[in-house]
Coordinates of C-alpha atoms in Angstrom, one line a residue:
X1 CA 81.3 109.3 51.7
X2 CA 83.7 108.8 53.8
X3 CA 82.9 112.2 55.7
X4 CA 85.3 113.8 58.1
X5 CA 84.9 113.3 62.0
X6 CA 84.0 117.1 62.3
X7 CA 81.3 117.2 59.7
X8 CA 80.0 113.9 61.3
X9 CA 79.8 115.8 64.9
X10 CA 78.1 118.7 63.1
X11 CA 75.5 116.6 61.5
X12 CA 74.7 114.8 64.5
X13 CA 74.5 117.8 66.6
X14 CA 72.0 119.4 64.4
X15 CA 69.9 116.2 64.1
X16 CA 70.8 115.7 60.5
X17 CA 72.4 112.2 61.0
X18 CA 72.2 109.6 63.6
X19 CA 74.8 107.0 64.6
X20 CA 74.4 103.8 62.9
X21 CA 77.4 101.7 64.4
X22 CA 80.5 102.5 66.2
X23 CA 83.0 99.9 64.7
X24 CA 83.2 101.0 62.1
X25 CA 81.9 104.5 63.1
X26 CA 79.1 105.2 60.8
X27 CA 76.5 107.6 60.4
X28 CA 73.0 107.7 58.7
X29 CA 71.5 110.9 57.3
X30 CA 68.0 111.9 58.4
X31 CA 67.4 114.2 55.6
X32 CA 66.5 113.7 52.0
X33 CA 69.7 114.0 49.6
X34 CA 68.4 112.9 46.5
X35 CA 69.0 109.9 44.4
X36 CA 72.6 110.7 43.6
X37 CA 75.1 108.4 45.2
X38 CA 78.6 106.9 44.4
X39 CA 79.0 103.3 42.8
X40 CA 81.3 101.4 44.6
X41 CA 83.3 98.3 44.1
X42 CA 84.1 95.5 46.6
X43 CA 87.0 93.3 46.2
X44 CA 87.4 90.1 48.6
X45 CA 90.4 88.0 49.0
X46 CA 88.8 84.8 50.2
X47 CA 91.0 82.4 51.8
X48 CA 91.2 79.7 54.4
X49 CA 93.0 81.8 57.2
X50 CA 92.7 85.3 56.4
X51 CA 90.4 87.4 54.3
X52 CA 91.1 90.6 52.6
X53 CA 88.6 93.5 51.7
X54 CA 89.1 96.7 49.8
X55 CA 86.4 99.4 48.5
X56 CA 87.1 101.8 45.8
X57 CA 85.5 104.1 43.6
X58 CA 86.9 105.7 40.5
X59 CA 89.2 108.1 42.6
X60 CA 89.9 106.7 45.8
X61 CA 89.8 103.7 48.3
X62 CA 87.2 104.1 50.9
X63 CA 88.1 101.0 53.0
X64 CA 90.8 98.4 53.5
X65 CA 91.0 95.8 56.1
X66 CA 92.1 92.1 56.8
X67 CA 90.3 89.6 59.0
X68 CA 92.3 87.1 60.7
X69 CA 89.6 83.9 61.0
X70 CA 89.3 81.7 64.0
X71 CA 91.7 78.9 64.5
X72 CA 91.0 75.3 66.0
X73 CA 87.4 75.1 64.9
X74 CA 87.7 71.3 64.7
X75 CA 88.8 70.9 68.0
X76 CA 86.2 73.0 69.5
X77 CA 83.5 71.1 67.7
X78 CA 84.9 67.8 69.1
X79 CA 84.7 69.1 72.7
X80 CA 81.2 70.3 71.8
X81 CA 80.2 66.7 70.7
X82 CA 81.7 65.2 73.8
X83 CA 79.6 67.4 76.1
X84 CA 76.4 66.6 74.2
X85 CA 77.0 62.9 74.3
X86 CA 77.6 63.2 78.0
X87 CA 74.6 65.1 78.6
X88 CA 72.3 62.8 76.6
X89 CA 73.9 59.7 78.3
X90 CA 72.3 60.9 81.6
X91 CA 68.8 60.5 80.4
X92 CA 67.1 57.4 81.2
X93 CA 65.7 57.1 77.7
X94 CA 66.2 58.8 74.6
X95 CA 64.0 58.1 71.3
X96 CA 66.1 57.1 68.5
X97 CA 66.2 59.6 65.9
X98 CA 67.8 57.6 62.9
X99 CA 65.7 59.4 60.4
X100 CA 67.7 62.7 61.1
X101 CA 71.0 61.4 60.7
X102 CA 71.0 61.7 56.9
X103 CA 72.9 64.7 55.8
X104 CA 71.1 67.2 53.3
X105 CA 72.5 67.8 49.9
X106 CA 75.1 70.5 49.9
X107 CA 76.2 69.6 53.5
X108 CA 79.6 71.1 54.6
X109 CA 81.6 70.0 57.7
X110 CA 81.0 72.5 60.6
X111 CA 84.5 74.0 60.5
X112 CA 84.2 74.6 56.6
X113 CA 80.6 76.1 57.0
X114 CA 81.8 78.3 59.9
X115 CA 84.3 79.8 57.5
X116 CA 81.9 80.2 54.8
X117 CA 79.5 82.0 57.3
X118 CA 82.1 84.5 58.2
X119 CA 82.8 85.3 54.6
X120 CA 79.0 86.1 54.0
X121 CA 78.7 87.7 57.2
X122 CA 81.2 90.7 56.8
X123 CA 80.5 91.1 53.3
X124 CA 76.9 91.6 54.2
X125 CA 77.8 94.0 56.9
X126 CA 79.9 96.0 54.4
X127 CA 77.1 96.2 51.8
X128 CA 74.8 97.5 54.5
X129 CA 76.9 100.6 55.5
X130 CA 78.0 101.2 51.7
X131 CA 76.4 101.6 48.5
X132 CA 78.3 98.8 47.2
X133 CA 77.0 98.1 43.3
X134 CA 79.6 95.6 42.3
X135 CA 81.3 92.7 44.4
X136 CA 84.5 90.7 42.8
X137 CA 85.6 87.8 45.0
X138 CA 89.0 85.6 44.4
X139 CA 87.9 82.1 44.9
X140 CA 91.0 80.4 44.2
X141 CA 94.8 80.9 43.6
X142 CA 94.4 79.2 40.2
X143 CA 91.5 77.6 37.8
X144 CA 92.2 74.0 38.3
X145 CA 89.9 73.3 35.5
X146 CA 92.3 74.9 33.1
X147 CA 95.3 72.8 34.5
X148 CA 95.5 70.1 31.7
X149 CA 97.3 66.7 31.9
X150 CA 99.5 67.8 28.5
X151 CA 98.7 71.2 28.1
X152 CA 101.4 73.3 26.6
X153 CA 101.9 77.1 26.2
X154 CA 102.1 78.3 22.8
X155 CA 102.7 81.4 21.2
X156 CA 99.3 82.9 21.4
X157 CA 99.2 82.8 25.0
X158 CA 102.3 84.7 25.1
X159 CA 101.0 87.2 22.7
X160 CA 98.1 88.1 25.2
X161 CA 100.1 90.2 27.2
X162 CA 99.0 88.7 30.8
X163 CA 100.0 85.4 29.6
X164 CA 96.9 84.1 31.6
X165 CA 97.5 80.2 31.2
X166 CA 100.9 80.4 32.0
X167 CA 100.5 82.5 35.2
X168 CA 97.6 80.4 36.4
X169 CA 99.8 76.9 36.3
X170 CA 103.0 78.6 37.5
X171 CA 101.0 80.0 40.6
X172 CA 99.6 76.7 41.4
X173 CA 103.3 75.3 41.6
X174 CA 104.6 78.2 43.8
X175 CA 102.1 78.1 46.1
X176 CA 102.1 74.5 46.4
X177 CA 105.9 74.5 47.0
X178 CA 105.4 77.3 49.7
X179 CA 107.6 79.7 47.3
X180 CA 110.8 77.9 48.2
X181 CA 113.5 76.0 46.3
X182 CA 112.8 72.2 46.6
X183 CA 116.4 71.0 45.6
X184 CA 117.7 69.4 48.7
X185 CA 121.3 70.6 48.3
X186 CA 120.2 74.4 47.7
X187 CA 122.8 76.7 48.9
X188 CA 121.1 79.7 47.9
X189 CA 121.5 82.2 50.8
X190 CA 119.6 85.2 49.1
X191 CA 116.8 86.9 51.1
X192 CA 114.5 86.8 48.1
X193 CA 115.8 84.0 45.5
X194 CA 114.4 84.2 42.1
X195 CA 112.3 81.1 41.7
X196 CA 111.6 79.1 38.5
X197 CA 109.5 76.2 37.5
X198 CA 111.4 73.2 36.5
X199 CA 110.0 69.9 34.5
X200 CA 110.9 66.9 36.5
X201 CA 111.3 64.6 33.6
X202 CA 113.3 66.7 31.4
X203 CA 116.1 64.3 31.5
X204 CA 114.0 61.6 30.1
X205 CA 112.2 63.9 27.6
X206 CA 109.1 64.5 29.6
X207 CA 108.1 68.2 28.9
X208 CA 104.5 68.2 29.7
X209 CA 102.9 70.8 32.0
X210 CA 101.1 68.6 34.4
X211 CA 101.4 69.5 37.9
X212 CA 102.9 66.3 38.8
X213 CA 105.9 66.9 36.5
X214 CA 106.3 70.6 37.8
X215 CA 108.6 71.6 40.8
X216 CA 109.9 75.1 42.2
X217 CA 113.6 75.7 41.9
X218 CA 115.7 78.9 42.4
X219 CA 118.0 80.3 39.7
X220 CA 121.2 78.8 41.2
X221 CA 119.7 75.2 41.2
X222 CA 117.9 75.4 37.8
X223 CA 121.1 75.6 35.6
X224 CA 122.2 73.9 32.5
X225 CA 124.8 71.7 33.8
X226 CA 122.6 70.3 36.5
X227 CA 120.3 69.0 33.5
X228 CA 123.2 67.1 32.1
X229 CA 123.8 63.3 32.8
X230 CA 126.1 63.9 35.6
X231 CA 124.2 66.7 37.0
X232 CA 122.1 66.6 40.2
X233 CA 118.8 67.3 38.3
X234 CA 119.4 64.2 35.9
X235 CA 117.4 61.5 37.1
X236 CA 115.8 63.3 40.2
X237 CA 112.1 62.2 40.6
X238 CA 110.9 63.8 44.0
X239 CA 107.6 63.2 45.2
X240 CA 105.3 66.5 45.1
X241 CA 102.6 67.3 47.8
X242 CA 99.2 68.2 47.2
X243 CA 97.6 71.8 47.7
X244 CA 95.1 71.7 50.5
X245 CA 94.0 75.4 50.6
X246 CA 93.0 74.9 47.2
X247 CA 90.8 72.0 48.1
X248 CA 89.2 74.2 50.7
X249 CA 88.3 76.9 48.4
X250 CA 87.2 74.4 45.5
X251 CA 84.6 73.3 48.1
X252 CA 83.0 76.6 48.9
X253 CA 83.7 79.0 46.0
X254 CA 80.7 78.6 44.1
X255 CA 78.5 78.5 47.2
X256 CA 80.1 81.7 48.1
X257 CA 79.7 83.1 44.5
X258 CA 75.9 81.7 44.3
X259 CA 75.0 83.0 47.8
X260 CA 76.3 86.6 46.9
X261 CA 75.2 86.5 43.2
X262 CA 78.4 88.3 42.5
X263 CA 81.5 87.9 40.0
X264 CA 84.7 86.0 40.6
X265 CA 88.2 85.9 39.7
X266 CA 91.3 83.9 40.3
X267 CA 94.7 84.3 42.0
X268 CA 96.8 84.2 39.2
X269 CA 95.1 87.2 37.6
X270 CA 95.3 89.2 41.0
X271 CA 99.2 88.4 41.1
X272 CA 99.7 89.6 37.8
X273 CA 97.8 92.9 38.4
X274 CA 99.7 93.5 41.6
X275 CA 103.1 92.9 40.0
X276 CA 102.1 95.3 37.6
X277 CA 101.2 98.1 40.1
X278 CA 104.3 97.1 42.2
X279 CA 102.6 96.4 45.3
X280 CA 103.8 94.2 48.3
X281 CA 101.9 90.9 49.0
X282 CA 99.3 91.5 51.7
X283 CA 95.5 90.4 51.5
X284 CA 94.3 93.9 51.3
X285 CA 96.6 94.8 48.5
X286 CA 95.3 91.7 46.6
X287 CA 91.7 92.7 47.6
X288 CA 92.6 96.3 45.8
X289 CA 93.6 94.3 42.7
X290 CA 90.6 92.1 42.8
X291 CA 88.4 95.4 42.6
X292 CA 90.2 96.4 39.4
X293 CA 92.0 99.0 41.3
X294 CA 94.6 101.0 39.4
X295 CA 95.7 104.6 40.7
X296 CA 93.2 105.3 43.6
X297 CA 94.4 107.0 46.5
X298 CA 94.8 104.3 48.9
X299 CA 93.1 104.1 52.4
X300 CA 95.0 103.2 55.8
X301 CA 93.9 99.4 56.3
X302 CA 92.3 98.2 59.6
X303 CA 92.9 94.7 60.9
X304 CA 90.5 92.4 62.6
X305 CA 90.9 89.3 64.5
X306 CA 88.3 86.9 64.9
X307 CA 87.4 85.3 68.5
X308 CA 85.3 83.1 70.1
X309 CA 82.3 84.3 72.1
X310 CA 82.1 81.6 74.7
X311 CA 84.4 79.1 76.1
X312 CA 82.4 75.7 76.7
X313 CA 85.2 74.6 79.0
X314 CA 84.2 74.7 82.6
X315 CA 87.1 72.9 84.3
X316 CA 90.8 73.3 83.8
X317 CA 94.0 71.3 85.0
X318 CA 97.3 72.5 85.5
X319 CA 100.0 70.2 85.7
X320 CA 102.6 70.0 88.4
X321 CA 106.0 72.0 87.9
X322 CA 109.2 69.8 88.6
X323 CA 112.9 70.5 88.0
X324 CA 114.7 68.2 85.5
X325 CA 118.0 67.3 87.1
X326 CA 119.5 66.6 83.7
X327 CA 119.2 70.2 82.3
X328 CA 118.3 72.1 85.8
X329 CA 115.1 73.6 83.9
X330 CA 111.6 73.5 85.1
X331 CA 109.3 71.4 83.1
X332 CA 105.9 69.8 83.3
X333 CA 105.3 66.9 85.3
X334 CA 103.9 65.1 82.2
X335 CA 107.0 65.6 80.4
X336 CA 108.8 63.4 83.0
X337 CA 106.2 60.5 83.0
X338 CA 106.8 56.9 83.6
X339 CA 106.3 56.2 79.9
X340 CA 103.4 53.7 80.5
X341 CA 100.9 53.5 77.5
X342 CA 98.6 50.4 77.7
X343 CA 98.2 47.5 79.7
X344 CA 97.8 44.6 77.2
X345 CA 100.5 45.7 74.6
X346 CA 104.1 46.3 75.5
X347 CA 104.2 49.9 74.2
X348 CA 105.7 51.3 77.1
X349 CA 108.5 54.0 76.6
X350 CA 111.5 55.2 78.8
X351 CA 110.7 55.8 82.6
X352 CA 111.7 59.2 82.9
X353 CA 110.4 60.0 86.9
X354 CA 113.9 59.2 87.8
X355 CA 115.0 62.7 86.5
X356 CA 112.5 64.4 88.6
X357 CA 114.0 66.9 91.0
X358 CA 112.4 69.4 93.5
X359 CA 108.9 70.1 92.7
X360 CA 108.2 73.7 92.3
X361 CA 104.6 73.7 92.3
X362 CA 101.5 71.6 92.8
X363 CA 99.1 70.4 90.0
X364 CA 95.6 72.0 90.4
X365 CA 92.1 71.9 89.0
X366 CA 90.3 75.0 88.3
X367 CA 86.5 75.1 88.0
X368 CA 84.6 78.0 86.4
X369 CA 81.5 78.5 88.6
X370 CA 79.7 81.5 86.9
X371 CA 80.0 84.1 83.9
X372 CA 81.9 87.3 84.4
X373 CA 81.2 90.7 83.0
X374 CA 84.5 91.3 81.8
X375 CA 85.9 88.6 79.4
X376 CA 89.4 88.3 77.8
X377 CA 90.4 91.0 75.2
X378 CA 87.9 93.4 76.5
X379 CA 89.3 96.8 76.7
X380 CA 89.7 98.4 80.4
X381 CA 90.8 101.6 82.0
X382 CA 93.1 101.6 85.1
X383 CA 94.8 104.7 86.5
X384 CA 94.3 106.5 83.3
X385 CA 95.9 104.1 81.2
X386 CA 94.4 101.6 78.6
X387 CA 94.6 97.6 79.1
X388 CA 93.5 94.6 77.5
X389 CA 91.7 92.1 80.0
X390 CA 93.4 89.0 80.1
X391 CA 91.4 86.8 82.7
X392 CA 89.3 86.8 85.7
X393 CA 90.7 85.1 88.9
X394 CA 89.8 84.3 92.4
X395 CA 86.1 84.1 91.6
X396 CA 85.8 87.4 89.9
X397 CA 87.7 89.3 92.6
X398 CA 91.0 90.1 90.5
X399 CA 91.5 90.7 87.2
X400 CA 94.5 90.1 85.0
X401 CA 95.4 92.9 82.7
X402 CA 98.3 94.0 80.2
X403 CA 99.1 96.6 78.1
X404 CA 101.6 94.7 75.8
X405 CA 104.4 95.7 78.0
X406 CA 103.7 94.7 81.5
X407 CA 100.8 92.3 83.0
X408 CA 99.5 93.1 86.2
X409 CA 96.7 91.7 88.4
X410 CA 94.1 94.4 90.0
X411 CA 90.9 94.5 92.0
X412 CA 88.3 94.3 89.5
X413 CA 86.5 97.1 91.3
X414 CA 89.2 99.4 90.6
X415 CA 88.8 99.0 86.7
X416 CA 86.8 100.6 84.6
X417 CA 85.3 98.8 81.5
X418 CA 85.6 100.8 78.2
X419 CA 84.6 98.4 75.2
X420 CA 83.4 94.7 75.0
X421 CA 85.1 93.1 72.2
X422 CA 82.8 91.2 70.1
X423 CA 83.2 88.3 67.5
X424 CA 85.5 90.6 65.5
X425 CA 88.3 92.2 67.4
X426 CA 90.1 95.1 66.4
X427 CA 93.9 94.8 66.2
X428 CA 96.3 97.5 65.9
X429 CA 99.4 97.2 63.9

């Protein structure tokens, strides 16, 4: 475990194993092998946009992957609500359901619940095909409970080797500032500038380590002359922003840990271990460090992208294309509108219709009248080459396909379907 492709073919041919799944390709033995098995540790780098996974044992890494989560879920939920309201408004009478509008305890917004369910679903999938005995999840980049208003870093913390308290607070500040120098006159042109944490109130003897008093600066901006009375940092009091991804993880972290009954860790510990192992910043490398990986033989990571299963939109509108006489470029008709906003208030903008030149294409409405067997991102074959489906045209007669270099439109009868992409789509990198 894992076995080689040759050994898997032999076991299946002799009836000693059967195919359990194709992605990832998994076989299940049909013969008794005793109770001996390997104990595996799963590390999960939980996140708002991307999840990293790593499964290791004492000698090697068996599986590593990244999943890019679905984007725009809030907009899709809004469209679903609109469709439901339109459908219900067509009823002659609908009984009031006010007693069912109360949200239960522990309720999450649908967009956040969707991301939480994706975490749990894929973890359960890995646990079903591998004998994972321990699961460790990184629930946040920092432990916000340990960030104190007037906390100080004292000698004992520096003597602990990892300096966990310092790394926790420092990681929060760097993530909040997007790992960039926040000085307005920064002229550091280095590709990878060295960043430091600056006390904003240093000039007025405010040396507290509260997040509102800390900001990210590079080494060229964070110098001693700039701290003096005539320096640019003296009297400088910028407004610091909040950290929204941490808020998201704070909402779901304990729900995730409690649902899986697993251990958890924080990002500042992961970062310290990654630096100690000299690994680049990736989600699967973070998951490897979360699983307490040391010097195991690494696996080749695979990448997945979550895609929607169904498009609820049945009608699309394509705007007309016109020539902008100012720039001689083809733009959308809406870009050169008359500027009218409302009837009752004078909020109209500039009338740009006078800049419309020759009309290049008319506007049109496209209505989907049926479901098609081939959907976007499905893998198809044409003339011995592999393509990815883009979309169906002319009521299912033609199919637009691409191989990453060129895009062509072919008769759907001449195209052979190889694989239907599911919710998690494999992405080659």
